[in-house]
mmCIF file of C-alpha atoms in Angstrom:
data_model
loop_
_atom_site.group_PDB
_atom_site.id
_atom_site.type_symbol
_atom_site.label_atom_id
_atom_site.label_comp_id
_atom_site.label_asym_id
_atom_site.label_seq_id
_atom_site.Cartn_x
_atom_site.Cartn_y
_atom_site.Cartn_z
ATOM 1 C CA UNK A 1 -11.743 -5.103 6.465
ATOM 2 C CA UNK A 2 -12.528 -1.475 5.072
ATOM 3 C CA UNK A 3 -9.095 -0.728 4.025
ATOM 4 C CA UNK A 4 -10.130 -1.624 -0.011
ATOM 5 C CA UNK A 5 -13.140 0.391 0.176
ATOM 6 C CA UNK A 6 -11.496 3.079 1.830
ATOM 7 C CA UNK A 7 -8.874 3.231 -0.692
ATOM 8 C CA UNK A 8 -11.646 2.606 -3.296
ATOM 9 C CA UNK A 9 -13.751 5.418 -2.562
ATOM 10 C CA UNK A 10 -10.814 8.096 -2.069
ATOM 11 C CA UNK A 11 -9.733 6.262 -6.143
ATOM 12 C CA UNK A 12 -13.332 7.113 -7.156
ATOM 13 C CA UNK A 13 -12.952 11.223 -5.255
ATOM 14 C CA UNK A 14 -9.490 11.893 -7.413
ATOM 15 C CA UNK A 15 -11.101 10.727 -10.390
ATOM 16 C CA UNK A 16 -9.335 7.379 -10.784
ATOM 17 C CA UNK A 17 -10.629 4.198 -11.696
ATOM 18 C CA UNK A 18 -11.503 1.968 -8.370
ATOM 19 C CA UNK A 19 -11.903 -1.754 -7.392
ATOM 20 C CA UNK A 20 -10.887 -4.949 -8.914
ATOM 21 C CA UNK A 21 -9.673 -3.278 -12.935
ATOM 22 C CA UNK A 22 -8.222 -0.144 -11.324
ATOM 23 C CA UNK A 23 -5.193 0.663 -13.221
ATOM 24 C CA UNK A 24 -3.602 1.513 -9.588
ATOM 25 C CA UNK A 25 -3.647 -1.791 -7.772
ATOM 26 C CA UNK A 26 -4.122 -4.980 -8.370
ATOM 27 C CA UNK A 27 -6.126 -7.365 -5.921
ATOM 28 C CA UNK A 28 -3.964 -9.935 -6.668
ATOM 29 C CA UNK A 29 -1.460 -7.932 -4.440
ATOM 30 C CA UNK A 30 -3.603 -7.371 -1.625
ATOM 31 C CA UNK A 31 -3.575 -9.655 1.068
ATOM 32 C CA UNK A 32 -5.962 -8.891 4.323
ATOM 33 C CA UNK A 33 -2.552 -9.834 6.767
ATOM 34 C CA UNK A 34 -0.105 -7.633 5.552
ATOM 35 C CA UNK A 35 -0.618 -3.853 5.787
ATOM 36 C CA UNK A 36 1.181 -3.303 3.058
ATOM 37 C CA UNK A 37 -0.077 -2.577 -0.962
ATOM 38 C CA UNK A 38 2.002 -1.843 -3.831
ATOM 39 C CA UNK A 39 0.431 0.371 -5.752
ATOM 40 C CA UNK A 40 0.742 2.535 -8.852
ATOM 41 C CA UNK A 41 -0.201 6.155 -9.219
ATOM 42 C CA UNK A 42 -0.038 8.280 -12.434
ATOM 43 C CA UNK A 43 1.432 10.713 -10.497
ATOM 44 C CA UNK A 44 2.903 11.663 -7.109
ATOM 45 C CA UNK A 45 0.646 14.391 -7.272
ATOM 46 C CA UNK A 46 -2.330 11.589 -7.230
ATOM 47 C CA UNK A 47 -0.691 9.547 -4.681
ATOM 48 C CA UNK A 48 -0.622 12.382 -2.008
ATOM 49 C CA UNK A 49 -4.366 13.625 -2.752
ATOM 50 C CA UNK A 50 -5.372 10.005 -2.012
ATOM 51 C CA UNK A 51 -3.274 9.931 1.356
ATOM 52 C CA UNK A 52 -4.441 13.217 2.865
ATOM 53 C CA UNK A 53 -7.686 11.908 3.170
ATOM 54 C CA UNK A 54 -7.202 8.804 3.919
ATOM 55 C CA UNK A 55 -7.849 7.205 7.665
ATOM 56 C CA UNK A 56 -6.919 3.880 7.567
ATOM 57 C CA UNK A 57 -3.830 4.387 4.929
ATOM 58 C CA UNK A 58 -0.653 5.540 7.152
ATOM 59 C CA UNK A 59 1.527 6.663 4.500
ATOM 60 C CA UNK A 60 2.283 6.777 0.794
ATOM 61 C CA UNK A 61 5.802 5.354 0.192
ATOM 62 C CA UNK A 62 7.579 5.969 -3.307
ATOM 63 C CA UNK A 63 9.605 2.807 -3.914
ATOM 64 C CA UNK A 64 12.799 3.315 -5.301
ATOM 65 C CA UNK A 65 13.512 -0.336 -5.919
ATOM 66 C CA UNK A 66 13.178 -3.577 -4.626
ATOM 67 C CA UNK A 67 14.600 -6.923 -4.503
ATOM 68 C CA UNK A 68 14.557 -10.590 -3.130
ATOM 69 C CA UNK A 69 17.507 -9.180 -0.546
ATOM 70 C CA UNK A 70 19.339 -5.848 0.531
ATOM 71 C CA UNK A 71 21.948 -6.684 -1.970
ATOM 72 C CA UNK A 72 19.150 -7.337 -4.899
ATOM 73 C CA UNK A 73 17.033 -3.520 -3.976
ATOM 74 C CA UNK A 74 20.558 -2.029 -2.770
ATOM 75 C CA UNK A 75 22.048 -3.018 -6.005
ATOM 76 C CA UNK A 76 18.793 -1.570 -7.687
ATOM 77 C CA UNK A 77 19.382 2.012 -6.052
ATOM 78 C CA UNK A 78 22.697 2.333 -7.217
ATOM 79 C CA UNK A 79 21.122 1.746 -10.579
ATOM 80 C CA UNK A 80 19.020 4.761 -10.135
ATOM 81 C CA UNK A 81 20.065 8.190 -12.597
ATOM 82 C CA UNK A 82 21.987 10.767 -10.717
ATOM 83 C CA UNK A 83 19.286 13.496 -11.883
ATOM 84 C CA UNK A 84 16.520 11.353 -9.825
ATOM 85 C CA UNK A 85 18.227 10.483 -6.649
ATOM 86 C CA UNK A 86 20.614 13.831 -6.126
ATOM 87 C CA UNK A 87 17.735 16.482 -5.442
ATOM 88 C CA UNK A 88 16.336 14.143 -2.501
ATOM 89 C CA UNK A 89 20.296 13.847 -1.271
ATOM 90 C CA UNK A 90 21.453 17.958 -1.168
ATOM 91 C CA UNK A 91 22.906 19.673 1.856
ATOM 92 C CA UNK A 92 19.635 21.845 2.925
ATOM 93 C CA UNK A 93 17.676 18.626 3.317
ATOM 94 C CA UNK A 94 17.542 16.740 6.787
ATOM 95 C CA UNK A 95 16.729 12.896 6.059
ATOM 96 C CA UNK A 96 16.026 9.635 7.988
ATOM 97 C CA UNK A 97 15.953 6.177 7.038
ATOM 98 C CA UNK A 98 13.415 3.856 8.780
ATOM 99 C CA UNK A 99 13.503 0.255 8.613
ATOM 100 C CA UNK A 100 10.548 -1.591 9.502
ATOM 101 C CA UNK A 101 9.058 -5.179 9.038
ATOM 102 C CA UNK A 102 5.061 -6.004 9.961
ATOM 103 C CA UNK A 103 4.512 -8.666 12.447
ATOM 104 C CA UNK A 104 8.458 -9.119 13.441
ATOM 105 C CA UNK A 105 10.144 -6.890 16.048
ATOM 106 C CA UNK A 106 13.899 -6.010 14.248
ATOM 107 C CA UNK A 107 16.906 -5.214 16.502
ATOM 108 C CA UNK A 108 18.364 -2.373 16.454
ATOM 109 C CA UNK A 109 21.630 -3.794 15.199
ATOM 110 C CA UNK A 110 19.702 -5.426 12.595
ATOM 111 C CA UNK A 111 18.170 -1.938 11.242
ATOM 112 C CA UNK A 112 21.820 -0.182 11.637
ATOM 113 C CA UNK A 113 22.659 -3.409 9.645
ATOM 114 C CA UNK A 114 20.234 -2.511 6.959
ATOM 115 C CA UNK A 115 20.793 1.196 6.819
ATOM 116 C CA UNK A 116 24.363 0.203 5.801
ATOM 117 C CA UNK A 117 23.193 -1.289 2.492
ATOM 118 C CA UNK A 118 22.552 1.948 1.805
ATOM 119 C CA UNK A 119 25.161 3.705 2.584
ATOM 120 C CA UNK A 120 26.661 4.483 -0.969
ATOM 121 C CA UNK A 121 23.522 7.312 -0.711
ATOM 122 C CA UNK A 122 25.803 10.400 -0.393
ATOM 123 C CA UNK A 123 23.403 12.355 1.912
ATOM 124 C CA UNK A 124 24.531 15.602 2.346
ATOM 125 C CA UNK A 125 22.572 17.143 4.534
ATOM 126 C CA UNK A 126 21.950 16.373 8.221
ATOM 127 C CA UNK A 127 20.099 13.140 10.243
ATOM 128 C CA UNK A 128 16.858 14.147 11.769
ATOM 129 C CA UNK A 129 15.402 11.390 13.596
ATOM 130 C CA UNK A 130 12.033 12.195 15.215
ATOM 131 C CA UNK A 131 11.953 11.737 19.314
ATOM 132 C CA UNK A 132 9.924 9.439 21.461
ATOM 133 C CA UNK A 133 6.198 9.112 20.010
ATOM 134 C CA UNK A 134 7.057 10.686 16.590
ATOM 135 C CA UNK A 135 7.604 14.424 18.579
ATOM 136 C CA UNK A 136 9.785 16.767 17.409
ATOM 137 C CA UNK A 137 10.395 17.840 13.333
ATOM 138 C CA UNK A 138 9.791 15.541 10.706
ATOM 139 C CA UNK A 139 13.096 15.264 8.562
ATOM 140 C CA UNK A 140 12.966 17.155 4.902
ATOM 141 C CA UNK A 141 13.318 13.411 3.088
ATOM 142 C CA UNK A 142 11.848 10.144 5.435
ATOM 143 C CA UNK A 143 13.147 7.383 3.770
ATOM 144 C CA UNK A 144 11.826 3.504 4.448
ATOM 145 C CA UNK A 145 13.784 0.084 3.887
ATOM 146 C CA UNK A 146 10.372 -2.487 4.077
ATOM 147 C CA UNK A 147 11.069 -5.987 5.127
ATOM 148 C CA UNK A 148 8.166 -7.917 3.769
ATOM 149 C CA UNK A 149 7.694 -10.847 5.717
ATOM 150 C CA UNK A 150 6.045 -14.532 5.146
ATOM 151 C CA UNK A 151 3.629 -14.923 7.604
ATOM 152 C CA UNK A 152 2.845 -18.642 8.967
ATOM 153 C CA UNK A 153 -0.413 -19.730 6.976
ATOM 154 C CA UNK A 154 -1.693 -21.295 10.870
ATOM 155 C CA UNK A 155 -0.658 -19.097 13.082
ATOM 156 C CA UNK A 156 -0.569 -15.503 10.924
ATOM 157 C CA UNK A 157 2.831 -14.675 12.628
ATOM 158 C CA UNK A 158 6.409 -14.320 11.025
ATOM 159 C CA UNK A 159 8.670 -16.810 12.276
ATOM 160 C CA UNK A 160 11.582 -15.663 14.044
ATOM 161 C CA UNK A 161 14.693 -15.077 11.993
ATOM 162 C CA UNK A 162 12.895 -15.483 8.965
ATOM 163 C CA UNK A 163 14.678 -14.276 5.636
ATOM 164 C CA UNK A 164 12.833 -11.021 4.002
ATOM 165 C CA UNK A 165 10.341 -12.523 1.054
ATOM 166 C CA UNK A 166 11.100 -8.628 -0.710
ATOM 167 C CA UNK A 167 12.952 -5.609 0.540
ATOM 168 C CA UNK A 168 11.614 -2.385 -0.555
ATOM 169 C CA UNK A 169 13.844 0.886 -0.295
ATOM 170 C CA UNK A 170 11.713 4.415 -1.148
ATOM 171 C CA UNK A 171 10.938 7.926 -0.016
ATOM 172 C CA UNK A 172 7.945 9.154 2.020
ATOM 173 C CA UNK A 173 5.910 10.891 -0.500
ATOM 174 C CA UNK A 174 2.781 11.655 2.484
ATOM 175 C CA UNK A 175 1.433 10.646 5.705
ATOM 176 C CA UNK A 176 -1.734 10.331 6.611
ATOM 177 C CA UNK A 177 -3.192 13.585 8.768
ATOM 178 C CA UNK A 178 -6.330 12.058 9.995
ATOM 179 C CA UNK A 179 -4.345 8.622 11.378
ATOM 180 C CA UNK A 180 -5.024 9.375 14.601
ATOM 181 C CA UNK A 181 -8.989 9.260 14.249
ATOM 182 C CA UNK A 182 -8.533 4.882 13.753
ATOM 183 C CA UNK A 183 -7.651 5.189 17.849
ATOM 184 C CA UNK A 184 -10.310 7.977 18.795
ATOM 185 C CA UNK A 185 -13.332 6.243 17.251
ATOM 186 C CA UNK A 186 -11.894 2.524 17.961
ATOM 187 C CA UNK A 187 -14.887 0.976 19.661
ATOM 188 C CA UNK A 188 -12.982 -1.119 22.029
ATOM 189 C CA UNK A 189 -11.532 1.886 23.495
ATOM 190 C CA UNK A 190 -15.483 4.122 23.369
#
């Protein structure tokens, strides 16, 4: 697994503090099943330097809040100042809100479902949704409700109809640009 050392060494390039006492993560957090790490940059700034170069990190995801349920982080976003939340919400911005959960396939009646919990957001401007594949424009504001999952300890996979162990709502600060390369140098596929 390469994905602390990646991170470690990009840390080390931006002139933060790496590995185990990095003020950024904790390894506590980390666990080598989920693909997810909560992490804490001084600045967004920091967080998107890290990301551009990055090959094995997908994207950089602000959270807003989170919470043991939808109500818990839904309740959390309504908390939120006006002054934070209303730039990312005016008319001239397109928006989209993902939902996604690692190792569990979600309905799509479960996602509408979970968009709904956040539906006191007073988005103004319109939906973009990005096409088959990820083609087409990227909306102005990507927002992301994370399911994080328990996996079984045996078998590594979630258990169907499992309750969320965290829900994480939060904006799409960067994605990744060199992604793709994980697939063009996999080894299985050389």
């Amino acid at each position: 697994d390469f994905r602390l050392a990646e991170l470690d060494a990009l840390l080390t390039m931006a002139g933060l503090e790496p590995g185990p006492s990095s003020s950024v993560y904790s390894t506590e957090d980390y666990s080598p099943i989920s693909p997810y790490l909560v992490a804490e940059f001084p600045s967004e700034e920091a967080a998107v330097a890290v990301c551009d170069r990055a090959i094995l990190i997908k994207s950089m995801i602000k959270i807003w809040a989170d919470g043991a349920s939808y109500k818990e982080a839904s309740s959390r976003v309504r908390q939120l100042p006006a002054d934070f939340v209303s730039p990312h919400l005016a008319e001239a911005l397109s928006w989209s809100v993902t939902v996604d959960a690692f190792g569990l396939s979600l309905s799509l009646e479960h996602q509408e479902q979970s968009r709904r919990h956040f539906s006191h957001l007073a988005f103004k401007g319109p939906v973009r949704c990005r096409g088959a594949r990820g083609k087409g424009p990227a909306p102005d504001r990507h927002f992301w409700c994370i399911e994080e999952h328990c996996p079984d300890s045996k078998t590594g996979l979630v258990p169907a109809g499992s309750a969320p162990r965290r829900v994480y709502f939060g904006l799409e600060l960067a994605k990744s640009s060199a992604r793709g390369l994980v697939h063009k140098y996999d080894l299985k596929k050389r």
